């Protein structure tokens, strides 16, 4: 009897595991971490989604169930597929650049297959409860990993500030400083922990930090504030989006399990699972993702709590009291705490407070991300520009003052899913997407209000609606729905919601009968159709997968780097990451050759000198070719002019050394020509990134050598504007309009600070004197520093 019961339990568990396979695979996608360097974390996660789809298809083939029932309602997934194919097709007609559209459409194919099987694998309402319990368990896993990372972060800080580094070094010996330099690469002024350290080295490091009194000098408040766990997601924003999508379902498992007729002690299972789910708030807090807080907060305050209250059997008066109490707790109380306990709130939510302290600055930052998509929408309002066109367009529409509000060199995505859809798919794509999401969410709310259904189905429906709305709320300010791992969570919720929609049809007469009319189809046909779609997706994504794989191998290789970079380029010729890394490699090889050339000149080894000379020239030509192809692929890519400047400046160094060794008019001509090219590139660079102070200084130096003193004075003025915008707008989080700069005929400089506005009156006379001094050969940096100090003395408040 016991054996039969044990066998029955094992069979039940295996059945539940089968039905929850999509959810288990979702955890697999979220938790598995690549051990290799990846420039595209989302590409790695896409490969996991592909593997998950293949596993699901295999399970369908091997399952005992031979036939499944489909309905006309399944065109829902067809509309989703049409939505993305519509955007994919748009790239062929819009005329805009999209170098990775094949990858994007493949990613959406995998996600939709995954979503479809999520709805298909669920069978009964008990599966939903098991799923909610599993999510609560997953929150515990995330909590444990986050706490482990936090302990590691406190024990072995990933980075220390230069000031703190000097403090630590002041308390240890010279040998200890050398070791710290090894661990933190202090000699290159990069104070980030070398992640390749083994356990023994970490023990030595911890001993050195204790010896250097690091743990008594460090501000533990800042440790808590700045710790941000990425886990396997590659970015805390993606992890936060994944969390807020699943967290409502985990928390609502408490309500599914709780029985009002029993005491708290008798409801210990509900309490345990509810507590486990609540632990998910700790890693969410660690992420400090403002947009995720916003999405979950708005959903909780305006959807979850009001829906539960309104659907309850309380009297109208009680409902009003409860909703009023909710408004006080979640809307008024946070403001009171912010005013009364600013330090506590600042420690818990530093990024939220930082953005609230300068809201206009934060809005301008987001508008930077929306600009390319909005420009594309204006050009293609109905159909959009197509998948993957936002990133290339971000360089095309980047203003010269872009970097006042943003640190990124561009925006890979618009940081707003709805704006991104407008840019890539126009009005049609946005309306379709909103309709599909609205369809699921409305059906989930409808199911929750059907009191004749079980608690499991009702609370699961509410959790799905809350998860989808939380993620969509975050997408008003974030890009997470363009990242594979968070998209997997979103589409899992869509699939689970679709299952509930089928399970609980609306009572609306003939239309409902039409939608719910069942068609029985053999499972092997469904699996074969899904397999065909997945294979098409794999074929489309294969070039990028190959390019990524060879690029990663190239970055890890010492002897075969050139060959692997060529293979990556051949797999995907327009991949900017491959071209950029190829350029960096050839530039570094050229620099190494120049160093060898300088050393060989002292040895007078003509044979080696000739060989190295040819080597340097070849590396220069290859690097120049890389940068030219990159420019053709995406014009203006990541301040490409600065990259070419660094290449040409290094080659100028080689030509200058070679000219000293072998004077020849041909080299003088080449040097002059290259200097003019560098100056032209600096002009182009500053038109895209006006705040690049080092480029301003380089331009002043070359202008003094190649042009007139008037041109030098003009360049000095632009340098002053850029430096003032960095120090008084960007660093103080003020708007560009708050910085008023004027060049006057007065004799003395004047700086005034009134409210948030800074007024700088700069005499033309002193600018001209500085320009003439530089033109006459005085040190550029010294003259500019002296001028800047002269004009930045505050004289009025």
mmCIF file of C-alpha atoms in Angstrom, residues 124-126 128-129 132 256 444 447-448 453-464 499-504:
data_model
loop_
_atom_site.group_PDB
_atom_site.id
_atom_site.type_symbol
_atom_site.label_atom_id
_atom_site.label_comp_id
_atom_site.label_asym_id
_atom_site.label_seq_id
_atom_site.Cartn_x
_atom_site.Cartn_y
_atom_site.Cartn_z
ATOM 1 C CA UNK A 124 -5.688 22.772 -14.266
ATOM 2 C CA UNK A 125 -5.964 25.401 -11.550
ATOM 3 C CA UNK A 126 -3.779 23.483 -9.104
ATOM 4 C CA UNK A 128 -1.322 27.728 -10.995
ATOM 5 C CA UNK A 129 -0.940 27.341 -7.224
ATOM 6 C CA UNK A 132 2.903 30.643 -7.357
ATOM 7 C CA UNK A 256 -4.522 31.689 -2.158
ATOM 8 C CA UNK A 444 -7.390 38.937 -15.705
ATOM 9 C CA UNK A 447 -11.626 36.798 -13.812
ATOM 10 C CA UNK A 448 -10.693 38.228 -10.410
ATOM 11 C CA UNK A 453 -14.329 30.998 -9.346
ATOM 12 C CA UNK A 454 -11.806 29.546 -6.910
ATOM 13 C CA UNK A 455 -9.388 31.737 -4.938
ATOM 14 C CA UNK A 456 -6.484 30.191 -6.813
ATOM 15 C CA UNK A 457 -7.724 31.281 -10.227
ATOM 16 C CA UNK A 458 -8.799 34.726 -9.033
ATOM 17 C CA UNK A 459 -5.579 35.626 -7.212
ATOM 18 C CA UNK A 460 -3.432 34.121 -9.929
ATOM 19 C CA UNK A 461 -5.282 36.275 -12.479
ATOM 20 C CA UNK A 462 -4.705 39.362 -10.319
ATOM 21 C CA UNK A 463 -1.008 38.466 -9.946
ATOM 22 C CA UNK A 464 -0.586 38.088 -13.707
ATOM 23 C CA UNK A 499 -4.370 30.029 -20.338
ATOM 24 C CA UNK A 500 -6.636 31.648 -17.743
ATOM 25 C CA UNK A 501 -8.525 33.490 -20.493
ATOM 26 C CA UNK A 502 -9.233 30.138 -22.170
ATOM 27 C CA UNK A 503 -10.116 28.550 -18.842
ATOM 28 C CA UNK A 504 -12.619 31.270 -17.930
#
